mmCIF file of C-alpha atoms and ligand atoms in Angstrom:
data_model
loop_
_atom_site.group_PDB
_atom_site.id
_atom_site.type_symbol
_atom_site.label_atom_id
_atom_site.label_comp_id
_atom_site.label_asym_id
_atom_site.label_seq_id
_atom_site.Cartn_x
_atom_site.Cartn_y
_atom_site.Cartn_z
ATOM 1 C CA UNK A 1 0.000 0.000 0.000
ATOM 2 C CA UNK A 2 1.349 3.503 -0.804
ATOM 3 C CA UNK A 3 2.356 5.126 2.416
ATOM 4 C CA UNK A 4 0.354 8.172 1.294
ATOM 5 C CA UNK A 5 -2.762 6.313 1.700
ATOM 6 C CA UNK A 6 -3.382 6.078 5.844
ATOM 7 C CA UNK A 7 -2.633 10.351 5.909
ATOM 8 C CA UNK A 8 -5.306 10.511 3.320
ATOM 9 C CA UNK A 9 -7.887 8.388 4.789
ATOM 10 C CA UNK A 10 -6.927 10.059 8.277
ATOM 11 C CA UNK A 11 -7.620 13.440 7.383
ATOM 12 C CA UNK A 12 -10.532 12.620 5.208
ATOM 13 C CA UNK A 13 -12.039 11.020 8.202
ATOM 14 C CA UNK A 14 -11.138 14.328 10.427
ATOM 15 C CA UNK A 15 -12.633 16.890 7.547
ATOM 16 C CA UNK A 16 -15.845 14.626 6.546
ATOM 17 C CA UNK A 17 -14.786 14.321 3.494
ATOM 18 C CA UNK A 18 -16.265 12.212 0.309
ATOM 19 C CA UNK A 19 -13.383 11.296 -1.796
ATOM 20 C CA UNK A 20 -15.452 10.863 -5.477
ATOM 21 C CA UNK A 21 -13.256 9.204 -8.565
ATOM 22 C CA UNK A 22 -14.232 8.779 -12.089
ATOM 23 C CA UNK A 23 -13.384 4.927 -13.550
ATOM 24 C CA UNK A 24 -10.501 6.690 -15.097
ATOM 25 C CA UNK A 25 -8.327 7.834 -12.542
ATOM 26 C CA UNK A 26 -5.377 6.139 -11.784
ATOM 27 C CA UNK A 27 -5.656 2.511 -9.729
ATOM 28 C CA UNK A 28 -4.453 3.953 -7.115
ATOM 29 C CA UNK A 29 -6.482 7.298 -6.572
ATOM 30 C CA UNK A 30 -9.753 4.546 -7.340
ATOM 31 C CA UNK A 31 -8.157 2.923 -4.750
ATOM 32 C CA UNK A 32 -8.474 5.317 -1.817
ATOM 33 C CA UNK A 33 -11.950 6.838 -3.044
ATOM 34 C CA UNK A 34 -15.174 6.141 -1.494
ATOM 35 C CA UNK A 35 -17.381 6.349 -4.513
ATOM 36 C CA UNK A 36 -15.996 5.051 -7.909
ATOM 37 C CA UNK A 37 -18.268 5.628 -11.141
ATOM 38 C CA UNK A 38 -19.350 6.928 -14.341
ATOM 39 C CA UNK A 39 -20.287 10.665 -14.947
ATOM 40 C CA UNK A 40 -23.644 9.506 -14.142
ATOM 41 C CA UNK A 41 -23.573 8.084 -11.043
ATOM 42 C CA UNK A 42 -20.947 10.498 -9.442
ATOM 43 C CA UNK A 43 -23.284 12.952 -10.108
ATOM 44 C CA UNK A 44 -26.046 11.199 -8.464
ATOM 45 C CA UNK A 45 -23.611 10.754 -5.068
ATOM 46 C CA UNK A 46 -22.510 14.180 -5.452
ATOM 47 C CA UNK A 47 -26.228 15.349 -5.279
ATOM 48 C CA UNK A 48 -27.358 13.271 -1.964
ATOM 49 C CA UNK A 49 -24.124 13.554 -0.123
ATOM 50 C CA UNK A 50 -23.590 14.427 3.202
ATOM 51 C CA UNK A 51 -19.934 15.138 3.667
ATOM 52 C CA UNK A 52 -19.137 18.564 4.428
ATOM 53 C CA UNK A 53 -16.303 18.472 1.522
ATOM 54 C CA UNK A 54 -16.678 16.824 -1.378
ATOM 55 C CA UNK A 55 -13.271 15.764 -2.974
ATOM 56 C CA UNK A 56 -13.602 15.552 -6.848
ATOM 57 C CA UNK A 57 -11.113 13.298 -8.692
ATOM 58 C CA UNK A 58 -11.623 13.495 -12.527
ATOM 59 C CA UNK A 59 -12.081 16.075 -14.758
ATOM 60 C CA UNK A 60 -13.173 20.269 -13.919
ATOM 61 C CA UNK A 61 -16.803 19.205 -15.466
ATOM 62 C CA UNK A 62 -17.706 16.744 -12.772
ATOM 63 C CA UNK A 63 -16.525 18.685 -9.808
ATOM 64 C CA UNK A 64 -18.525 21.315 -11.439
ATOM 65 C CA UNK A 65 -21.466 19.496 -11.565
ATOM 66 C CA UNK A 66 -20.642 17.805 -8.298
ATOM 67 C CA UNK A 67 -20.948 21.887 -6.859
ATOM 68 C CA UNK A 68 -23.772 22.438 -8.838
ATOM 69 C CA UNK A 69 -26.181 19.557 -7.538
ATOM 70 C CA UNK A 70 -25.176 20.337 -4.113
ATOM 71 C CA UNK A 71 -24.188 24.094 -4.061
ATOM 72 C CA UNK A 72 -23.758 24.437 0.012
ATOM 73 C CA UNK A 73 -20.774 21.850 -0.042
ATOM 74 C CA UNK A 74 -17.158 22.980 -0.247
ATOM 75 C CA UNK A 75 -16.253 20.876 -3.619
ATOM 76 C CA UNK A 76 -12.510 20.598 -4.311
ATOM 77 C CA UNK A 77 -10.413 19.757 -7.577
ATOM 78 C CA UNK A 78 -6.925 18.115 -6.240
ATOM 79 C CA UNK A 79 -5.767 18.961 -10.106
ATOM 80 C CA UNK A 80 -8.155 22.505 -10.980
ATOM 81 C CA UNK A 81 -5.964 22.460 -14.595
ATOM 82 C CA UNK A 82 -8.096 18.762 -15.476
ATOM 83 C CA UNK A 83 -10.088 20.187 -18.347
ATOM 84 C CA UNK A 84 -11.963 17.928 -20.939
ATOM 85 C CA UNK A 85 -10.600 18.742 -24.158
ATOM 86 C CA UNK A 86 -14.464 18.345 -25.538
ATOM 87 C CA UNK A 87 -15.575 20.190 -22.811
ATOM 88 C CA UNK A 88 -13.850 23.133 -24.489
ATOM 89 C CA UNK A 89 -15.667 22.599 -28.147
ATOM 90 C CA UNK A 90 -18.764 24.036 -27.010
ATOM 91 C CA UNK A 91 -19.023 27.409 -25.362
ATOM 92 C CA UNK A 92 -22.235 29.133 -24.273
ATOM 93 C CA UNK A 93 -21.688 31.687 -27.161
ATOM 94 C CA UNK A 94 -22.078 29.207 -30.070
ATOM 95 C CA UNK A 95 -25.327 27.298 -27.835
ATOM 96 C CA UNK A 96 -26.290 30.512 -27.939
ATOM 97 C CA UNK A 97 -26.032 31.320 -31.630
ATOM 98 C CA UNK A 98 -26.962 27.621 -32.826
ATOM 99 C CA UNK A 99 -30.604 28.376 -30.726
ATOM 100 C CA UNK A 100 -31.183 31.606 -32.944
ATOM 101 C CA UNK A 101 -30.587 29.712 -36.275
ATOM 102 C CA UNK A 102 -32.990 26.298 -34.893
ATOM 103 C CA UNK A 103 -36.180 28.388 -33.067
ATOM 104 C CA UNK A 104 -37.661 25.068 -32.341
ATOM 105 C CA UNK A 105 -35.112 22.916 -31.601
ATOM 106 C CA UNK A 106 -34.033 21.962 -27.748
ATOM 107 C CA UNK A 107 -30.940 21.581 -26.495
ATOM 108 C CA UNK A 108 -29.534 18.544 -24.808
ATOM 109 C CA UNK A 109 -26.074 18.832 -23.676
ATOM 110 C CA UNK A 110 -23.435 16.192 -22.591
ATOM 111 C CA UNK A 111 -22.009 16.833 -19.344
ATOM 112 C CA UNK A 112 -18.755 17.212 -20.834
ATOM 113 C CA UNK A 113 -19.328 21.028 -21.161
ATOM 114 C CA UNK A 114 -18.529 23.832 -18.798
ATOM 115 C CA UNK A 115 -20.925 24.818 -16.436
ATOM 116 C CA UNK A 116 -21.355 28.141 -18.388
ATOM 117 C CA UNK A 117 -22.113 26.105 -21.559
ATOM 118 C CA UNK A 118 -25.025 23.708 -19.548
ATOM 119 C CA UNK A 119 -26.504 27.505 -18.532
ATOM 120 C CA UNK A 120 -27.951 27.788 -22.037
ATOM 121 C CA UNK A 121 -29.261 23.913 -22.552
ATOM 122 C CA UNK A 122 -32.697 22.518 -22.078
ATOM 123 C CA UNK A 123 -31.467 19.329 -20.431
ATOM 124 C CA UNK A 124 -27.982 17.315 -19.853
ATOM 125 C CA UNK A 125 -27.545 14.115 -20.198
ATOM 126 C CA UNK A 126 -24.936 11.143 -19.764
ATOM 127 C CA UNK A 127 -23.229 8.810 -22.339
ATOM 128 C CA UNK A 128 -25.548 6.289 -20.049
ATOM 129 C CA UNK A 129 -28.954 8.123 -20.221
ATOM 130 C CA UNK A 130 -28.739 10.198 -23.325
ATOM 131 C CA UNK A 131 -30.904 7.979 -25.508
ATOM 132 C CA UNK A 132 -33.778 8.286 -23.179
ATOM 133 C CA UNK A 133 -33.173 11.739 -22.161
ATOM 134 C CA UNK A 134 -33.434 12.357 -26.022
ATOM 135 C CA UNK A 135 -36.389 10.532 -26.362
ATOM 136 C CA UNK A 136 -38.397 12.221 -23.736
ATOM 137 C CA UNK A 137 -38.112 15.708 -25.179
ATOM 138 C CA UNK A 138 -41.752 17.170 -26.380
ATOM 139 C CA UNK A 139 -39.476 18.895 -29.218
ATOM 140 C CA UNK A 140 -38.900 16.896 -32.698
ATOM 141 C CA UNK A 141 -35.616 18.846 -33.111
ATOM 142 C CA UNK A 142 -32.936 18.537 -30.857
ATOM 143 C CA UNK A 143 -29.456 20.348 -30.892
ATOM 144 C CA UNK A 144 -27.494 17.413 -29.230
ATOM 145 C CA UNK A 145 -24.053 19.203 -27.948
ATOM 146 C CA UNK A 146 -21.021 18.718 -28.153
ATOM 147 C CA UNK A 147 -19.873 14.601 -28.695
ATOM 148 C CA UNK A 148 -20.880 13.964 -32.546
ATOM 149 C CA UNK A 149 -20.219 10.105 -32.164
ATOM 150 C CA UNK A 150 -22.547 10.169 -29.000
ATOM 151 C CA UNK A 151 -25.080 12.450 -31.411
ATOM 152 C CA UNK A 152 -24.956 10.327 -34.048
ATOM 153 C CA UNK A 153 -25.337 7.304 -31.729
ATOM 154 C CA UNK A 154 -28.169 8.648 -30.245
ATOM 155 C CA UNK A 155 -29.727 9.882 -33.687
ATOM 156 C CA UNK A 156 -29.664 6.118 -34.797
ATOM 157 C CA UNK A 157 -31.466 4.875 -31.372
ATOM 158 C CA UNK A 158 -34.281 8.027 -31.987
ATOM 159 C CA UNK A 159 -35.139 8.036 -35.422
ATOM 160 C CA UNK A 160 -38.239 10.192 -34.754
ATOM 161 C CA UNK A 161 -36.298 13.004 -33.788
ATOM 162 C CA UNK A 162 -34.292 15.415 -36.017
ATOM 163 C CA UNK A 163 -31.235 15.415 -33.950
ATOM 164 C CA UNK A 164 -28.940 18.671 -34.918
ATOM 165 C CA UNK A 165 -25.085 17.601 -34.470
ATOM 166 C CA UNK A 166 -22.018 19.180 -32.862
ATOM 167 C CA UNK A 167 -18.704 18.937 -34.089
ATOM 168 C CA UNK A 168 -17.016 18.244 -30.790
ATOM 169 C CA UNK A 169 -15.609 14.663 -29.758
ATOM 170 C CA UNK A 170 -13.274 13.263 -27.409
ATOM 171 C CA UNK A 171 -9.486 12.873 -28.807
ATOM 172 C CA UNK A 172 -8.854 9.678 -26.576
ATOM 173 C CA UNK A 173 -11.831 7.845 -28.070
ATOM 174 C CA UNK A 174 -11.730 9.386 -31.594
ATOM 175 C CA UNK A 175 -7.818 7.815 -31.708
ATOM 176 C CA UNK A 176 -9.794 4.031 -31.494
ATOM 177 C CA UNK A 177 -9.818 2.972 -34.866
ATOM 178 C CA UNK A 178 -11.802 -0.235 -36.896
ATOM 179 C CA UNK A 179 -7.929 -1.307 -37.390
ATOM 180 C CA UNK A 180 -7.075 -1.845 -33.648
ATOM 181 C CA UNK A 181 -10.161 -3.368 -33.085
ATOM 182 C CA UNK A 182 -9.825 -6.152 -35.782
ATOM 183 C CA UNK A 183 -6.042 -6.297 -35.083
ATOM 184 C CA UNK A 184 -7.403 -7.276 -31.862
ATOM 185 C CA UNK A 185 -9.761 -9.256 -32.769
ATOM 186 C CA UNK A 186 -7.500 -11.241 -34.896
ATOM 187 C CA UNK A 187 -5.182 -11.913 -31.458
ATOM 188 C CA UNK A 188 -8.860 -12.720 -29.527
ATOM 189 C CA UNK A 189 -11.222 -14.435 -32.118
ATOM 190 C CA UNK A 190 -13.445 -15.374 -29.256
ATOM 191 C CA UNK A 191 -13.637 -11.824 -27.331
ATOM 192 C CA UNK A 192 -16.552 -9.469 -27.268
ATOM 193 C CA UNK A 193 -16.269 -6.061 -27.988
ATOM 194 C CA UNK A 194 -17.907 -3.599 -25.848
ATOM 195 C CA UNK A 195 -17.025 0.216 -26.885
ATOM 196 C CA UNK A 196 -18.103 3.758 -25.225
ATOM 197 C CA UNK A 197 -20.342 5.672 -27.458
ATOM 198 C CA UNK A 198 -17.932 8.405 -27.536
ATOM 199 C CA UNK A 199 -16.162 5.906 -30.172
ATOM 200 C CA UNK A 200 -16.255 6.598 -33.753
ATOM 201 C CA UNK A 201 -19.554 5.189 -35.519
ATOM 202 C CA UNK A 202 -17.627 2.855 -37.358
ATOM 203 C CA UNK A 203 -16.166 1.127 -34.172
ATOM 204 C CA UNK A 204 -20.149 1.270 -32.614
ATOM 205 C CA UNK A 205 -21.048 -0.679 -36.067
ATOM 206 C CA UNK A 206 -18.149 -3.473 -35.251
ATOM 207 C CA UNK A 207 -19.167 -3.515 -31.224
ATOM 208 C CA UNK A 208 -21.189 -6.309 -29.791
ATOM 209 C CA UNK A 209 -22.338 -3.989 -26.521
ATOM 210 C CA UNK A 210 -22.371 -0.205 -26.238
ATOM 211 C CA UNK A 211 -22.160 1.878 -23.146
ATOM 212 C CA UNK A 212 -20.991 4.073 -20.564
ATOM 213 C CA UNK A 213 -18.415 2.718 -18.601
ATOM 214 C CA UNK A 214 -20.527 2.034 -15.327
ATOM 215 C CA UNK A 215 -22.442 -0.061 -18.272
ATOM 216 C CA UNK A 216 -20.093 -1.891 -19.592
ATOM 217 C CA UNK A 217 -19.085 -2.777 -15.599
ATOM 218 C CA UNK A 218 -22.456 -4.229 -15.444
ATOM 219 C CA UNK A 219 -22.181 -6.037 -18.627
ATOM 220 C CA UNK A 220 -19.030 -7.996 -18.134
ATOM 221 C CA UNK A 221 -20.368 -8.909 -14.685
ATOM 222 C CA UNK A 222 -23.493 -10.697 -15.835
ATOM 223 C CA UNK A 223 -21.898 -11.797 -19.172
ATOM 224 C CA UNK A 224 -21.050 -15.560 -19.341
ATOM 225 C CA UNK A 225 -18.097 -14.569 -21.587
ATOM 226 C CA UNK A 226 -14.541 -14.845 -20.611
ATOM 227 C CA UNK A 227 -12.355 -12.387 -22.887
ATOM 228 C CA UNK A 228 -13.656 -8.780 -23.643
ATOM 229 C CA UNK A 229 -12.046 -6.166 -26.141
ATOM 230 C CA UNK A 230 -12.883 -2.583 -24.599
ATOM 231 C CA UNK A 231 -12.970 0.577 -26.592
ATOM 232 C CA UNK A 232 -12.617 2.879 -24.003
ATOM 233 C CA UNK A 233 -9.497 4.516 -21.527
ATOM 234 C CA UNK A 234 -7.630 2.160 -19.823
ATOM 235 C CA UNK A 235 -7.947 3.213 -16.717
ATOM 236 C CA UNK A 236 -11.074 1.200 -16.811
ATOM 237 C CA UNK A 237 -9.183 -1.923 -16.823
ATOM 238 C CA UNK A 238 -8.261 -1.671 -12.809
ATOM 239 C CA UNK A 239 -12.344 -2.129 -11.763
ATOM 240 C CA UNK A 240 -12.837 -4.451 -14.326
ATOM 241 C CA UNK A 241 -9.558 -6.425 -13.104
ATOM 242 C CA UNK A 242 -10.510 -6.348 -9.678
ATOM 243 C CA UNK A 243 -14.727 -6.733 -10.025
ATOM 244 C CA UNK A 244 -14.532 -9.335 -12.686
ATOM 245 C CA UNK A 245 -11.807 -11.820 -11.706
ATOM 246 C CA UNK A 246 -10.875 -14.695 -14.129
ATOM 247 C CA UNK A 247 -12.268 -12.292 -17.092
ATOM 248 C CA UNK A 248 -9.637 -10.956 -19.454
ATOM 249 C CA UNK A 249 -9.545 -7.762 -20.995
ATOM 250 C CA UNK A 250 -7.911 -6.660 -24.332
ATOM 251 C CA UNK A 251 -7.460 -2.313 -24.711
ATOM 252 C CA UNK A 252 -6.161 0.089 -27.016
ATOM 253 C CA UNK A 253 -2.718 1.016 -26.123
ATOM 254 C CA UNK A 254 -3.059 4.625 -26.445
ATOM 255 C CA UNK A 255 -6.481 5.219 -25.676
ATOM 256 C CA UNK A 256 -5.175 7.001 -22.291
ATOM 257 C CA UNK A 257 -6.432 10.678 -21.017
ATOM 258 C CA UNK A 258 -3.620 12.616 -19.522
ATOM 259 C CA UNK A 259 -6.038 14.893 -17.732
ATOM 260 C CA UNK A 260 -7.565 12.263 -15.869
ATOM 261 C CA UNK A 261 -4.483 10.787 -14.719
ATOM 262 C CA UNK A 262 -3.141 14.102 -13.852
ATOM 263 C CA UNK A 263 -4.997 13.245 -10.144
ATOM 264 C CA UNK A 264 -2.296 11.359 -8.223
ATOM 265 C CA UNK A 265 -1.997 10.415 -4.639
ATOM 266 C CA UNK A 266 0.148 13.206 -3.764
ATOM 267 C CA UNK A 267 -2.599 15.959 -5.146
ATOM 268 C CA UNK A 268 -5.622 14.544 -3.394
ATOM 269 C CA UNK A 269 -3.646 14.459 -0.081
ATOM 270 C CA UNK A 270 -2.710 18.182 -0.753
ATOM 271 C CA UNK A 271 -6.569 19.048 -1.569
ATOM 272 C CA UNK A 272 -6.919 18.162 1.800
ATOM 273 C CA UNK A 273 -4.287 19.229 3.696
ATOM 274 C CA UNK A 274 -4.744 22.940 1.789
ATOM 275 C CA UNK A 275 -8.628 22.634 1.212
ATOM 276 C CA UNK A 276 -7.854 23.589 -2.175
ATOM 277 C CA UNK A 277 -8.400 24.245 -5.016
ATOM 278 C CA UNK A 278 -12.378 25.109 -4.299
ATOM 279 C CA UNK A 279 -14.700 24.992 -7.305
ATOM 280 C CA UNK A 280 -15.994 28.374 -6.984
ATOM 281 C CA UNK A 281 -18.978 28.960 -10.084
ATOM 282 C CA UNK A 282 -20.539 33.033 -9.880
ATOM 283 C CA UNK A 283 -24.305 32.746 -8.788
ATOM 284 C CA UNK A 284 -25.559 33.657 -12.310
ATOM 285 C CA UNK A 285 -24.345 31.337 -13.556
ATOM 286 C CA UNK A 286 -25.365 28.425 -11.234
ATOM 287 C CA UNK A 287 -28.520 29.513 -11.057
ATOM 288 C CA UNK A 288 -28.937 28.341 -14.588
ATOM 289 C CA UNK A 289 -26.607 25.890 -15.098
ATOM 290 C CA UNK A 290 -28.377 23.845 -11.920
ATOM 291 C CA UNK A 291 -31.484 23.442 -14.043
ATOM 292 C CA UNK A 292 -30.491 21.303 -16.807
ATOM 293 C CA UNK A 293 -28.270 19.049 -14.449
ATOM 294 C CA UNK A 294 -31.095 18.460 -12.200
ATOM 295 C CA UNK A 295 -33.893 17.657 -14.587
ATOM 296 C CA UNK A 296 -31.810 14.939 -16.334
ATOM 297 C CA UNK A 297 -31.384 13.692 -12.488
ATOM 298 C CA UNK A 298 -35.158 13.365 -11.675
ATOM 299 C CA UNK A 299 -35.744 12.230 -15.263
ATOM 300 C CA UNK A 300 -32.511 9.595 -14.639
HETATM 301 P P1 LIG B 401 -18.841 7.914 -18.542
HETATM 302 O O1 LIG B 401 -18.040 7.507 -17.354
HETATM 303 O O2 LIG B 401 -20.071 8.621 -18.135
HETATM 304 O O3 LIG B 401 -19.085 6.758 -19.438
HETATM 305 O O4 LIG B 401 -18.010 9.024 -19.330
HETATM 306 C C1 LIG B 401 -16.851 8.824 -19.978
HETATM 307 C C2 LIG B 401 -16.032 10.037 -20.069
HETATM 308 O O5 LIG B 401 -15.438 10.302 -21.058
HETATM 309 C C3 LIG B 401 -15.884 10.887 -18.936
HETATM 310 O O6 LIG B 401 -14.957 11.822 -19.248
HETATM 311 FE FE1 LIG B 402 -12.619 14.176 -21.908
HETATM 312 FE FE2 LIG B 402 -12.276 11.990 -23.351
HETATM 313 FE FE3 LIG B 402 -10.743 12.416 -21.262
HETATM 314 FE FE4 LIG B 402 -13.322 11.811 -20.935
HETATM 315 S S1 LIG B 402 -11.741 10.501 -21.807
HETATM 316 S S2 LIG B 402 -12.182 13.414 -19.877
HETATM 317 S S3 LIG B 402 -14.214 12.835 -22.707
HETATM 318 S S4 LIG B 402 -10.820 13.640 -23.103
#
């Protein structure tokens, strides 16, 4: 064990602190967190919990929307300089403009936006929910923002909706290619491929499941298969190691985020020694960013 980890779980104890990680982090921030998940169902934890500080390991967009759902809690970002690279396709400007060129349309926005960019959408939604969220909109056309694979993904799963597509997508699962799945496949005839809908359609059309990653969790577990070829970041492969024993699992080489593995041992235990670095949003803003988060909660 890494002799950082009894100081952190020490002092989280004596600050009432939640220590929330994404299924990317690194093994051994996962390891010392008390909720592990997908965008999803951090947010969920984030909304109901009761810990005075709310520690936020993963990207600025979920300790965003971890402050958002529960604005009286002190939320803090071990690594504040964690930015989504797609989160930064898609400012509130060009929402802004794209609603004065589609009158009708909606917008539904993946939480992989800044909290400034969810202030001008209808409704957010997950790479786990966003087919139903999509579905349950009164409005025919939607501006889906900013993932084009997941809008395109979705499109195919709602054919009665006109769904309006972003150009934004996420460079770690853009670089997964048909070619290292089939050179895979080739090594692992018998494997199943289960990819995150952030993939390119192409690698959706070759995947046997599709999913977020909390999804594709619950897949392997119930699956009677033995070998699985994931399209998604590796850091996935530590819960999947150590929740799905005797499976094995095949990934992408490079299909790694730097900013989620940016959170290390050493910056979470600093967060809490220095209470910093606080997620601090201006009240206009949250006042209209909230909205969106919450209804895709209660519509979850
Ligand atoms: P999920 O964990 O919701 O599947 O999201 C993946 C992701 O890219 C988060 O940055
Ligand atoms: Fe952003 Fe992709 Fe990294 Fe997720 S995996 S944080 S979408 S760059």
């Amino acid at each position: 064990m890494d002799p950082l980890t009894d100081t952190i779980i020490a002092l989280k104890k004596q600050r009432n602190a939640a220590i929330l990680a994404h299924n990317y982090c690194l093994p051994e921030v996962q390891d010392i967190a008390d909720h592990i998940g997908d965008s999803l169902g951090l947010s969920v934890i984030a909304s109901r919990s009761d810990a005075d500080i709310i520690v936020f390991c993963g990207v600025t967009f979920m300790a965003e929307s971890a402050k958002l759902l529960n604005r009286k809690k002190k939320v803090l970002m071990p690594e504040p300089a964690a930015t989504c690279p797609m989160a930064s396709m898609c400012s509130a400007e060009q929402i802004s403009d794209a609603k004065s060129c589609y009158r009708d349309a909606c917008v539904v926005g993946y939480v992989n936006t800044t909290a400034s960019a969810k202030a001008e959408m209808d409704i957010c939604c997950t790479s786990s929910n966003a087919v139903s969220i999509v579905s349950s909109m009164k409005e025919k056309e939607i501006i889906f923002v900013p993932d084009i694979n997941l809008g395109t993904y979705v499109a195919s799963k709602v054919p009665s909706k006109n769904v309006i597509l972003w150009n934004g997508y996420c460079p770690v699962h853009q670089s997964i290619t048909v070619q290292n799945i089939t050179e895979l496949k080739k090594k692992h005839p018998k494997a199943t491929v289960i990819a995150h809908p952030e993939c390119r359609k192409e690698v959706l059309d070759i995947s046997d499941e599709i999913g977020s990653t909390e999804k594709m969790l619950e897949y392997v577990r119930s699956s009677g298969g033995k070998e699985f070829i994931v399209a998604t970041e590796i850091g996935m492969l530590h819960r999947l190691r150590k929740e799905c024993p005797g499976k094995e699992f095949y990934f992408i080489d490079h299909a790694l985020c730097s900013v989620m593995k940016m959170t290390t041992l050493s910056s979470v235990l600093r967060a809490l020694e220095t209470m910093g670095t606080e997620v601090v949003l201006d009240d206009g803003t949250m006042e209209r960013a909230e909205g969106p988060l919450r209804k895709m909660i209660e519509l979850k």
